[in-house]
PDB file of C-alpha atoms in Angstrom:
ATOM      1  CA  MET A 139     -85.087-142.613  12.293  1.00  0.00           C
ATOM      2  CA  ASP A 140     -81.514-142.991  11.145  1.00  0.00           C
ATOM      3  CA  ARG A 141     -78.810-141.328  13.214  1.00  0.00           C
ATOM      4  CA  LEU A 142     -76.785-138.820  11.248  1.00  0.00           C
ATOM      5  CA  THR A 143     -73.212-137.837  11.830  1.00  0.00           C
ATOM      6  CA  GLY A 144     -73.229-134.547  10.000  1.00  0.00           C
ATOM      7  CA  ARG A 145     -72.375-135.931   6.565  1.00  0.00           C
ATOM      8  CA  SER A 146     -75.909-136.107   5.155  1.00  0.00           C
ATOM      9  CA  LEU A 147     -79.178-134.436   6.062  1.00  0.00           C
ATOM     10  CA  ASP A 148     -82.347-136.452   6.749  1.00  0.00           C
ATOM     11  CA  LEU A 149     -85.296-134.165   7.383  1.00  0.00           C
ATOM     12  CA  CYS A 150     -88.620-135.437   8.672  1.00  0.00           C
ATOM     13  CA  THR A 151     -91.496-133.191   7.604  1.00  0.00           C
ATOM     14  CA  GLY A 152     -93.663-131.043   9.841  1.00  0.00           C
ATOM     15  CA  PRO A 153     -93.715-127.394  11.001  1.00  0.00           C
ATOM     16  CA  LEU A 154     -92.190-126.338  14.283  1.00  0.00           C
ATOM     17  CA  SER A 155     -94.148-123.666  16.092  1.00  0.00           C
ATOM     18  CA  ARG A 156     -91.115-121.737  17.228  1.00  0.00           C
ATOM     19  CA  HIS A 157     -91.151-119.600  14.110  1.00  0.00           C
ATOM     20  CA  GLY A 158     -93.737-118.302  11.732  1.00  0.00           C
ATOM     21  CA  GLY A 159     -94.559-115.622   9.222  1.00  0.00           C
ATOM     22  CA  GLY A 160     -95.265-111.926   9.633  1.00  0.00           C
ATOM     23  CA  MET A 161     -96.191-109.839  12.633  1.00  0.00           C
ATOM     24  CA  ASN A 162     -99.816-110.973  12.670  1.00  0.00           C
ATOM     25  CA  THR A 163     -98.885-114.661  12.697  1.00  0.00           C
ATOM     26  CA  LYS A 164     -98.870-116.144  16.152  1.00  0.00           C
ATOM     27  CA  SER A 165     -95.517-117.627  17.051  1.00  0.00           C
ATOM     28  CA  ALA A 166     -93.670-115.536  14.437  1.00  0.00           C
ATOM     29  CA  TYR A 167     -89.928-115.298  14.851  1.00  0.00           C
ATOM     30  CA  VAL A 168     -89.678-111.537  15.313  1.00  0.00           C
ATOM     31  CA  HIS A 169     -85.926-111.411  14.556  1.00  0.00           C
ATOM     32  CA  GLY A 170     -86.306-112.823  11.041  1.00  0.00           C
ATOM     33  CA  TYR A 171     -84.135-115.219   9.043  1.00  0.00           C
ATOM     34  CA  SER A 172     -81.600-112.954   7.392  1.00  0.00           C
ATOM     35  CA  PRO A 173     -77.876-113.771   7.087  1.00  0.00           C
ATOM     36  CA  GLN A 174     -77.292-110.967   9.593  1.00  0.00           C
ATOM     37  CA  GLU A 175     -79.564-112.731  12.091  1.00  0.00           C
ATOM     38  CA  ALA A 176     -77.703-116.006  11.565  1.00  0.00           C
ATOM     39  CA  ARG A 177     -74.425-114.218  12.327  1.00  0.00           C
ATOM     40  CA  ARG A 178     -75.980-112.565  15.378  1.00  0.00           C
ATOM     41  CA  LEU A 179     -77.091-115.934  16.717  1.00  0.00           C
ATOM     42  CA  GLY A 180     -73.588-117.323  16.256  1.00  0.00           C
ATOM     43  CA  ASP A 181     -71.991-114.304  17.944  1.00  0.00           C
ATOM     44  CA  GLN A 182     -74.477-114.563  20.799  1.00  0.00           C
ATOM     45  CA  ALA A 183     -73.885-118.274  21.354  1.00  0.00           C
ATOM     46  CA  ASP A 184     -70.097-117.960  21.257  1.00  0.00           C
ATOM     47  CA  THR A 185     -70.001-114.909  23.518  1.00  0.00           C
ATOM     48  CA  LEU A 186     -72.338-116.409  26.120  1.00  0.00           C
ATOM     49  CA  ALA A 187     -71.295-120.074  25.969  1.00  0.00           C
ATOM     50  CA  GLY A 188     -69.348-119.974  29.217  1.00  0.00           C
ATOM     51  CA  LEU A 189     -72.162-118.154  31.000  1.00  0.00           C
ATOM     52  CA  LEU A 190     -75.151-120.117  29.705  1.00  0.00           C
ATOM     53  CA  HIS A 191     -73.767-123.630  29.191  1.00  0.00           C
ATOM     54  CA  ALA A 192     -71.782-123.828  32.425  1.00  0.00           C
ATOM     55  CA  GLY A 193     -73.075-126.780  34.448  1.00  0.00           C
ATOM     56  CA  THR A 194     -74.782-128.440  31.473  1.00  0.00           C
ATOM     57  CA  ALA A 195     -73.071-131.674  30.474  1.00  0.00           C
ATOM     58  CA  TYR A 196     -74.795-134.893  29.489  1.00  0.00           C
ATOM     59  CA  ALA A 197     -73.421-138.394  29.992  1.00  0.00           C
ATOM     60  CA  ALA A 198     -71.985-140.363  27.107  1.00  0.00           C
ATOM     61  CA  GLY A 199     -74.703-142.384  25.392  1.00  0.00           C
ATOM     62  CA  SER A 200     -77.551-140.251  26.719  1.00  0.00           C
ATOM     63  CA  ARG A 201     -80.155-139.127  24.219  1.00  0.00           C
ATOM     64  CA  VAL A 202     -80.684-135.346  24.222  1.00  0.00           C
ATOM     65  CA  LEU A 203     -83.417-133.426  22.403  1.00  0.00           C
ATOM     66  CA  GLU A 204     -82.627-129.838  21.424  1.00  0.00           C
ATOM     67  CA  VAL A 205     -85.764-128.005  20.339  1.00  0.00           C
ATOM     68  CA  GLY A 206     -85.723-124.970  18.072  1.00  0.00           C
ATOM     69  CA  CYS A 207     -82.083-125.453  17.115  1.00  0.00           C
ATOM     70  CA  GLY A 208     -82.223-122.785  14.405  1.00  0.00           C
ATOM     71  CA  VAL A 209     -78.875-122.437  12.634  1.00  0.00           C
ATOM     72  CA  GLY A 210     -77.072-124.662  15.144  1.00  0.00           C
ATOM     73  CA  ALA A 211     -75.457-121.903  17.188  1.00  0.00           C
ATOM     74  CA  GLN A 212     -76.284-123.568  20.514  1.00  0.00           C
ATOM     75  CA  THR A 213     -75.938-127.110  19.132  1.00  0.00           C
ATOM     76  CA  VAL A 214     -72.187-126.598  18.748  1.00  0.00           C
ATOM     77  CA  HIS A 215     -71.819-125.829  22.431  1.00  0.00           C
ATOM     78  CA  LEU A 216     -74.074-128.703  23.471  1.00  0.00           C
ATOM     79  CA  ALA A 217     -71.848-131.065  21.479  1.00  0.00           C
ATOM     80  CA  ARG A 218     -68.667-129.604  22.967  1.00  0.00           C
ATOM     81  CA  SER A 219     -69.939-129.888  26.528  1.00  0.00           C
ATOM     82  CA  SER A 220     -71.240-133.443  26.052  1.00  0.00           C
ATOM     83  CA  PRO A 221     -69.060-135.109  23.404  1.00  0.00           C
ATOM     84  CA  GLY A 222     -70.473-138.587  23.992  1.00  0.00           C
ATOM     85  CA  ALA A 223     -74.147-137.617  24.036  1.00  0.00           C
ATOM     86  CA  ARG A 224     -76.489-138.348  21.127  1.00  0.00           C
ATOM     87  CA  ILE A 225     -78.177-135.077  20.197  1.00  0.00           C
ATOM     88  CA  VAL A 226     -81.423-134.835  18.271  1.00  0.00           C
ATOM     89  CA  ALA A 227     -81.895-131.272  16.981  1.00  0.00           C
ATOM     90  CA  ILE A 228     -85.258-130.130  15.613  1.00  0.00           C
ATOM     91  CA  ASP A 229     -86.595-126.989  13.958  1.00  0.00           C
ATOM     92  CA  ARG A 230     -89.394-126.078  11.537  1.00  0.00           C
ATOM     93  CA  SER A 231     -87.163-124.797   8.757  1.00  0.00           C
ATOM     94  CA  ALA A 232     -85.323-127.050   6.320  1.00  0.00           C
ATOM     95  CA  GLU A 233     -83.156-124.079   5.372  1.00  0.00           C
ATOM     96  CA  SER A 234     -82.182-123.467   9.001  1.00  0.00           C
ATOM     97  CA  LEU A 235     -81.445-127.144   9.544  1.00  0.00           C
ATOM     98  CA  ALA A 236     -79.204-127.232   6.472  1.00  0.00           C
ATOM     99  CA  GLN A 237     -77.345-124.217   7.846  1.00  0.00           C
ATOM    100  CA  ALA A 238     -77.139-125.896  11.246  1.00  0.00           C
ATOM    101  CA  GLN A 239     -75.685-129.071   9.796  1.00  0.00           C
ATOM    102  CA  GLU A 240     -73.034-127.105   7.904  1.00  0.00           C
ATOM    103  CA  TYR A 241     -72.283-124.942  10.951  1.00  0.00           C
ATOM    104  CA  VAL A 242     -71.908-127.865  13.360  1.00  0.00           C
ATOM    105  CA  THR A 243     -69.979-130.034  10.905  1.00  0.00           C
ATOM    106  CA  ALA A 244     -67.437-127.255  10.369  1.00  0.00           C
ATOM    107  CA  ARG A 245     -66.883-126.756  14.103  1.00  0.00           C
ATOM    108  CA  GLU A 246     -67.542-130.185  15.631  1.00  0.00           C
ATOM    109  CA  PRO A 247     -67.241-132.709  12.770  1.00  0.00           C
ATOM    110  CA  TRP A 248     -67.436-135.752  15.044  1.00  0.00           C
ATOM    111  CA  ALA A 249     -70.549-134.639  16.913  1.00  0.00           C
ATOM    112  CA  SER A 250     -73.389-137.173  16.964  1.00  0.00           C
ATOM    113  CA  VAL A 251     -76.394-135.143  15.809  1.00  0.00           C
ATOM    114  CA  GLU A 252     -79.694-136.089  14.175  1.00  0.00           C
ATOM    115  CA  TRP A 253     -81.482-133.307  12.301  1.00  0.00           C
ATOM    116  CA  HIS A 254     -85.273-133.305  11.980  1.00  0.00           C
ATOM    117  CA  ILE A 255     -88.062-130.983  10.957  1.00  0.00           C
ATOM    118  CA  ALA A 256     -90.672-131.486  13.653  1.00  0.00           C
ATOM    119  CA  ASP A 257     -93.655-129.823  15.305  1.00  0.00           C
ATOM    120  CA  LEU A 258     -92.910-128.860  18.879  1.00  0.00           C
ATOM    121  CA  HIS A 259     -96.540-129.520  19.820  1.00  0.00           C
ATOM    122  CA  ASP A 260     -96.710-132.838  17.998  1.00  0.00           C
ATOM    123  CA  LEU A 261     -93.269-134.355  18.419  1.00  0.00           C
ATOM    124  CA  PRO A 262     -92.616-137.492  16.344  1.00  0.00           C
ATOM    125  CA  PHE A 263     -91.008-139.283  19.273  1.00  0.00           C
ATOM    126  CA  GLY A 264     -92.219-141.861  21.717  1.00  0.00           C
ATOM    127  CA  VAL A 265     -93.079-141.391  25.370  1.00  0.00           C
ATOM    128  CA  GLY A 266     -89.929-141.244  27.472  1.00  0.00           C
ATOM    129  CA  GLU A 267     -87.568-141.446  24.496  1.00  0.00           C
ATOM    130  CA  PHE A 268     -85.044-138.880  25.802  1.00  0.00           C
ATOM    131  CA  HIS A 269     -82.838-138.633  28.867  1.00  0.00           C
ATOM    132  CA  HIS A 270     -82.671-134.846  28.573  1.00  0.00           C
ATOM    133  CA  VAL A 271     -84.305-131.938  26.743  1.00  0.00           C
ATOM    134  CA  PHE A 272     -82.598-128.596  26.068  1.00  0.00           C
ATOM    135  CA  ALA A 273     -84.388-125.418  24.929  1.00  0.00           C
ATOM    136  CA  CYS A 274     -82.520-122.125  24.607  1.00  0.00           C
ATOM    137  CA  PHE A 275     -84.376-118.945  23.567  1.00  0.00           C
ATOM    138  CA  VAL A 276     -87.339-120.962  22.291  1.00  0.00           C
ATOM    139  CA  LEU A 277     -90.235-120.522  24.738  1.00  0.00           C
ATOM    140  CA  GLU A 278     -90.054-116.729  24.399  1.00  0.00           C
ATOM    141  CA  HIS A 279     -91.374-117.059  20.830  1.00  0.00           C
ATOM    142  CA  LEU A 280     -94.394-119.225  21.682  1.00  0.00           C
ATOM    143  CA  PRO A 281     -97.924-118.000  22.468  1.00  0.00           C
ATOM    144  CA  ASP A 282     -98.481-120.917  24.871  1.00  0.00           C
ATOM    145  CA  PRO A 283     -95.190-122.025  26.456  1.00  0.00           C
ATOM    146  CA  GLY A 284     -97.044-124.189  28.970  1.00  0.00           C
ATOM    147  CA  ARG A 285     -98.434-126.329  26.165  1.00  0.00           C
ATOM    148  CA  ALA A 286     -94.946-126.703  24.710  1.00  0.00           C
ATOM    149  CA  LEU A 287     -93.558-127.758  28.089  1.00  0.00           C
ATOM    150  CA  ALA A 288     -96.248-130.433  28.364  1.00  0.00           C
ATOM    151  CA  ALA A 289     -95.184-131.825  24.986  1.00  0.00           C
ATOM    152  CA  LEU A 290     -91.538-131.874  26.053  1.00  0.00           C
ATOM    153  CA  ARG A 291     -92.407-133.559  29.340  1.00  0.00           C
ATOM    154  CA  ARG A 292     -94.070-136.381  27.418  1.00  0.00           C
ATOM    155  CA  VAL A 293     -90.911-137.357  25.516  1.00  0.00           C
ATOM    156  CA  LEU A 294     -88.718-137.268  28.640  1.00  0.00           C
ATOM    157  CA  ARG A 295     -88.169-140.462  30.556  1.00  0.00           C
ATOM    158  CA  PRO A 296     -89.000-140.429  34.293  1.00  0.00           C
ATOM    159  CA  GLY A 297     -86.115-138.809  36.144  1.00  0.00           C
ATOM    160  CA  GLY A 298     -84.982-137.038  32.974  1.00  0.00           C
ATOM    161  CA  THR A 299     -84.151-133.338  32.976  1.00  0.00           C
ATOM    162  CA  LEU A 300     -85.397-130.331  31.071  1.00  0.00           C
ATOM    163  CA  THR A 301     -83.077-127.316  30.759  1.00  0.00           C
ATOM    164  CA  VAL A 302     -84.565-124.021  29.613  1.00  0.00           C
ATOM    165  CA  ILE A 303     -82.661-120.765  29.056  1.00  0.00           C
ATOM    166  CA  GLU A 304     -84.441-117.469  28.443  1.00  0.00           C
ATOM    167  CA  GLY A 305     -83.659-113.794  28.614  1.00  0.00           C
ATOM    168  CA  ASP A 306     -85.656-110.946  30.090  1.00  0.00           C
ATOM    169  CA  HIS A 307     -85.494-107.549  28.408  1.00  0.00           C
ATOM    170  CA  GLY A 308     -86.845-105.963  31.572  1.00  0.00           C
ATOM    171  CA  SER A 309     -83.501-106.706  33.229  1.00  0.00           C
ATOM    172  CA  VAL A 310     -81.541-104.246  31.078  1.00  0.00           C
ATOM    173  CA  VAL A 311     -79.549-101.672  33.057  1.00  0.00           C
ATOM    174  CA  LEU A 312     -77.654 -99.037  31.093  1.00  0.00           C
ATOM    175  CA  HIS A 313     -75.068 -96.344  31.628  1.00  0.00           C
ATOM    176  CA  PRO A 314     -75.464 -93.684  30.455  1.00  0.00           C
ATOM    177  CA  ASP A 315     -79.111 -94.331  31.215  1.00  0.00           C
ATOM    178  CA  SER A 316     -81.586 -93.056  28.663  1.00  0.00           C
ATOM    179  CA  ILE A 317     -85.360 -93.108  28.445  1.00  0.00           C
ATOM    180  CA  HIS A 318     -84.979 -93.023  24.662  1.00  0.00           C
ATOM    181  CA  ALA A 319     -82.831 -96.179  24.664  1.00  0.00           C
ATOM    182  CA  HIS A 320     -85.369 -97.935  26.885  1.00  0.00           C
ATOM    183  CA  GLU A 321     -88.134 -96.881  24.502  1.00  0.00           C
ATOM    184  CA  VAL A 322     -86.543 -98.644  21.514  1.00  0.00           C
ATOM    185  CA  ILE A 323     -86.019-101.748  23.653  1.00  0.00           C
ATOM    186  CA  GLY A 324     -89.694-101.493  24.587  1.00  0.00           C
ATOM    187  CA  HIS A 325     -90.646-101.422  20.911  1.00  0.00           C
ATOM    188  CA  GLN A 326     -88.837-104.738  20.400  1.00  0.00           C
ATOM    189  CA  VAL A 327     -90.703-106.181  23.398  1.00  0.00           C
ATOM    190  CA  ARG A 328     -94.052-105.024  21.979  1.00  0.00           C
ATOM    191  CA  LEU A 329     -93.316-106.378  18.514  1.00  0.00           C
ATOM    192  CA  GLN A 330     -92.385-109.749  19.957  1.00  0.00           C
ATOM    193  CA  ALA A 331     -95.613-109.782  21.959  1.00  0.00           C
ATOM    194  CA  ALA A 332     -97.595-108.953  18.801  1.00  0.00           C
ATOM    195  CA  ALA A 333     -95.909-111.934  17.131  1.00  0.00           C
ATOM    196  CA  GLY A 334     -97.132-114.210  19.934  1.00  0.00           C
ATOM    197  CA  GLY A 335     -94.012-114.205  22.098  1.00  0.00           C
ATOM    198  CA  ASN A 336     -92.749-112.772  25.366  1.00  0.00           C
ATOM    199  CA  ALA A 337     -89.357-111.069  25.651  1.00  0.00           C
ATOM    200  CA  LEU A 338     -89.831-110.900  29.451  1.00  0.00           C
ATOM    201  CA  LEU A 339     -90.238-114.643  29.910  1.00  0.00           C
ATOM    202  CA  GLY A 340     -87.122-115.321  31.961  1.00  0.00           C
ATOM    203  CA  ARG A 341     -88.713-114.115  35.194  1.00  0.00           C
ATOM    204  CA  ALA A 342     -91.585-116.629  34.791  1.00  0.00           C
ATOM    205  CA  LEU A 343     -89.628-119.858  34.271  1.00  0.00           C
ATOM    206  CA  GLN A 344     -90.054-121.282  37.775  1.00  0.00           C
ATOM    207  CA  PRO A 345     -93.864-121.178  37.820  1.00  0.00           C
ATOM    208  CA  LEU A 346     -94.037-122.237  34.165  1.00  0.00           C
ATOM    209  CA  LEU A 347     -92.020-125.416  34.718  1.00  0.00           C
ATOM    210  CA  SER A 348     -93.735-126.205  37.998  1.00  0.00           C
ATOM    211  CA  ASP A 349     -97.199-125.766  36.493  1.00  0.00           C
ATOM    212  CA  ALA A 350     -96.169-128.059  33.620  1.00  0.00           C
ATOM    213  CA  GLY A 351     -95.517-130.888  36.089  1.00  0.00           C
ATOM    214  CA  PHE A 352     -91.751-130.739  36.558  1.00  0.00           C
ATOM    215  CA  ASP A 353     -90.242-131.417  39.966  1.00  0.00           C
ATOM    216  CA  GLN A 354     -87.143-129.996  41.641  1.00  0.00           C
ATOM    217  CA  VAL A 355     -87.309-126.858  39.517  1.00  0.00           C
ATOM    218  CA  MET A 356     -84.242-124.719  40.065  1.00  0.00           C
ATOM    219  CA  VAL A 357     -83.828-121.329  38.381  1.00  0.00           C
ATOM    220  CA  ARG A 358     -80.554-119.463  38.466  1.00  0.00           C
ATOM    221  CA  PRO A 359     -79.951-115.969  37.063  1.00  0.00           C
ATOM    222  CA  ARG A 360     -76.950-115.700  34.756  1.00  0.00           C
ATOM    223  CA  THR A 361     -75.890-112.057  34.793  1.00  0.00           C
ATOM    224  CA  ALA A 362     -73.976-110.572  31.869  1.00  0.00           C
ATOM    225  CA  TYR A 363     -72.199-107.280  32.436  1.00  0.00           C
ATOM    226  CA  ALA A 364     -70.004-105.417  29.948  1.00  0.00           C
ATOM    227  CA  ASP A 365     -67.800-102.364  30.299  1.00  0.00           C
ATOM    228  CA  ALA A 366     -64.472-101.119  28.916  1.00  0.00           C
ATOM    229  CA  THR A 367     -62.533-103.618  31.028  1.00  0.00           C
ATOM    230  CA  ARG A 368     -64.347-106.449  29.217  1.00  0.00           C
ATOM    231  CA  PRO A 369     -63.944-105.562  25.531  1.00  0.00           C
ATOM    232  CA  ALA A 370     -64.943-109.029  24.295  1.00  0.00           C
ATOM    233  CA  LEU A 371     -68.298-108.732  26.051  1.00  0.00           C
ATOM    234  CA  VAL A 372     -68.792-105.161  24.852  1.00  0.00           C
ATOM    235  CA  ASP A 373     -68.339-106.348  21.288  1.00  0.00           C
ATOM    236  CA  GLY A 374     -70.003-109.770  21.501  1.00  0.00           C
ATOM    237  CA  LEU A 375     -72.846-109.003  23.902  1.00  0.00           C
ATOM    238  CA  THR A 376     -73.618-105.289  23.809  1.00  0.00           C
ATOM    239  CA  ARG A 377     -72.942-104.560  20.138  1.00  0.00           C
ATOM    240  CA  LYS A 378     -73.324-107.815  18.206  1.00  0.00           C
ATOM    241  CA  THR A 379     -76.032-109.466  20.293  1.00  0.00           C
ATOM    242  CA  PHE A 380     -78.304-106.971  21.997  1.00  0.00           C
ATOM    243  CA  ILE A 381     -77.995-103.764  19.993  1.00  0.00           C
ATOM    244  CA  ALA A 382     -78.016-105.729  16.731  1.00  0.00           C
ATOM    245  CA  MET A 383     -81.213-107.493  17.828  1.00  0.00           C
ATOM    246  CA  VAL A 384     -82.985-104.221  18.614  1.00  0.00           C
ATOM    247  CA  GLU A 385     -81.741-102.508  15.444  1.00  0.00           C
ATOM    248  CA  ALA A 386     -83.154-105.343  13.338  1.00  0.00           C
ATOM    249  CA  VAL A 387     -86.785-104.431  14.171  1.00  0.00           C
ATOM    250  CA  ARG A 388     -86.485-100.807  13.030  1.00  0.00           C
ATOM    251  CA  ASP A 389     -88.612-101.253   9.903  1.00  0.00           C
ATOM    252  CA  GLN A 390     -91.328-103.094  11.834  1.00  0.00           C
ATOM    253  CA  ALA A 391     -91.397-100.440  14.543  1.00  0.00           C
ATOM    254  CA  LEU A 392     -91.789 -97.677  11.955  1.00  0.00           C
ATOM    255  CA  SER A 393     -94.293 -99.472   9.728  1.00  0.00           C
ATOM    256  CA  THR A 394     -96.563-100.331  12.667  1.00  0.00           C
ATOM    257  CA  GLY A 395     -96.505 -96.762  13.972  1.00  0.00           C
ATOM    258  CA  LEU A 396     -94.778 -97.507  17.250  1.00  0.00           C
ATOM    259  CA  THR A 397     -92.277 -94.696  16.737  1.00  0.00           C
ATOM    260  CA  THR A 398     -90.929 -92.134  14.315  1.00  0.00           C
ATOM    261  CA  ALA A 399     -87.626 -92.354  12.474  1.00  0.00           C
ATOM    262  CA  ALA A 400     -86.226 -89.466  14.518  1.00  0.00           C
ATOM    263  CA  ASP A 401     -87.220 -90.980  17.859  1.00  0.00           C
ATOM    264  CA  TRP A 402     -85.930 -94.402  16.822  1.00  0.00           C
ATOM    265  CA  ASP A 403     -82.571 -93.036  15.713  1.00  0.00           C
ATOM    266  CA  ARG A 404     -82.185 -91.059  18.940  1.00  0.00           C
ATOM    267  CA  GLY A 405     -82.900 -94.159  21.033  1.00  0.00           C
ATOM    268  CA  ILE A 406     -80.465 -96.323  19.077  1.00  0.00           C
ATOM    269  CA  ALA A 407     -77.786 -93.636  19.311  1.00  0.00           C
ATOM    270  CA  ASP A 408     -78.192 -93.575  23.100  1.00  0.00           C
ATOM    271  CA  LEU A 409     -78.146 -97.367  23.243  1.00  0.00           C
ATOM    272  CA  ARG A 410     -74.887 -97.433  21.299  1.00  0.00           C
ATOM    273  CA  LEU A 411     -73.298 -95.129  23.890  1.00  0.00           C
ATOM    274  CA  THR A 412     -73.374 -98.039  26.345  1.00  0.00           C
ATOM    275  CA  ALA A 413     -70.784 -99.791  24.141  1.00  0.00           C
ATOM    276  CA  GLU A 414     -68.442 -96.789  24.045  1.00  0.00           C
ATOM    277  CA  GLU A 415     -65.756 -95.731  26.513  1.00  0.00           C
ATOM    278  CA  GLY A 416     -67.461 -94.985  29.826  1.00  0.00           C
ATOM    279  CA  GLY A 417     -70.576 -96.957  28.957  1.00  0.00           C
ATOM    280  CA  THR A 418     -71.856-100.100  30.695  1.00  0.00           C
ATOM    281  CA  PHE A 419     -74.490-102.713  29.864  1.00  0.00           C
ATOM    282  CA  HIS A 420     -76.164-105.270  32.133  1.00  0.00           C
ATOM    283  CA  TYR A 421     -78.554-108.088  31.199  1.00  0.00           C
ATOM    284  CA  THR A 422     -79.860-111.097  33.111  1.00  0.00           C
ATOM    285  CA  PHE A 423     -80.550-114.489  31.562  1.00  0.00           C
ATOM    286  CA  PHE A 424     -82.423-117.174  33.495  1.00  0.00           C
ATOM    287  CA  LYS A 425     -81.512-120.862  33.365  1.00  0.00           C
ATOM    288  CA  ALA A 426     -84.049-123.339  34.697  1.00  0.00           C
ATOM    289  CA  VAL A 427     -83.691-127.087  35.231  1.00  0.00           C
ATOM    290  CA  GLY A 428     -86.619-129.347  36.052  1.00  0.00           C
ATOM    291  CA  VAL A 429     -86.977-133.102  36.519  1.00  0.00           C
ATOM    292  CA  LYS A 430     -89.776-135.299  35.204  1.00  0.00           C
ATOM    293  CA  PRO A 431     -91.288-137.134  38.199  1.00  0.00           C
ATOM    294  CA  LEU A 432     -90.556-140.828  38.560  1.00  0.00           C
ATOM    295  CA  ALA A 433     -94.253-141.580  38.862  1.00  0.00           C
TER     296      ALA A 433
END
């Protein structure tokens, strides 16, 4: 495998199980692949970089695998935090990888990144090939995250670290509170479950990593809170990340009979109030780090 520097794209074939097709396809990416979703991912990564990437920095020369890199939104921040690391970014979609290469090249042109299409459950890498593995918002889209963790453990060298970041939609606290707003959030949770994922996965990271054979598992909540005194978070987190994510599943929620148009619109209207003057929004992400045993 040739190392790329962002000037040409070398894609190895093979599907990655992070994403898939429609609602009935296990491991479907419930948020879709629209340009709006690509922008949302970029807004999310930029808004939350300080919160989620704090404490993650890899030594110069270390080989780091990023799984499910998507459009490169998190890859940019990995490269910035660890400028001397050699990052290998994989995803199932050639289109996403092309977008990722363009995105990273524009923002971090000297980043050392390889881009590969690869299957998360059948990684084309040798045993112990990586010093570190990084997975952000990936396991939540998989029907069997434990199986994925076993595959990632195989490619880590003994003593290497796995970092996993996931959200948990059950951690949402709103003001003004609204049962209707919580209902539309619940519809997104149900649709993701129907697609083979779990939008409540953050709370389960410690047992998941431990059961997959990782040692020294440490999970830390990363709390995001937005109100009128934090306008950047109101815009980047509440509006452009969370509300935009929920709004994007409207058609699915209606077509599958989860709700009516009137009930959906009422819930979204109440959810939007949390981003207005006097509103507040709270969400907890969970960041887990585990170590592959030495023996």
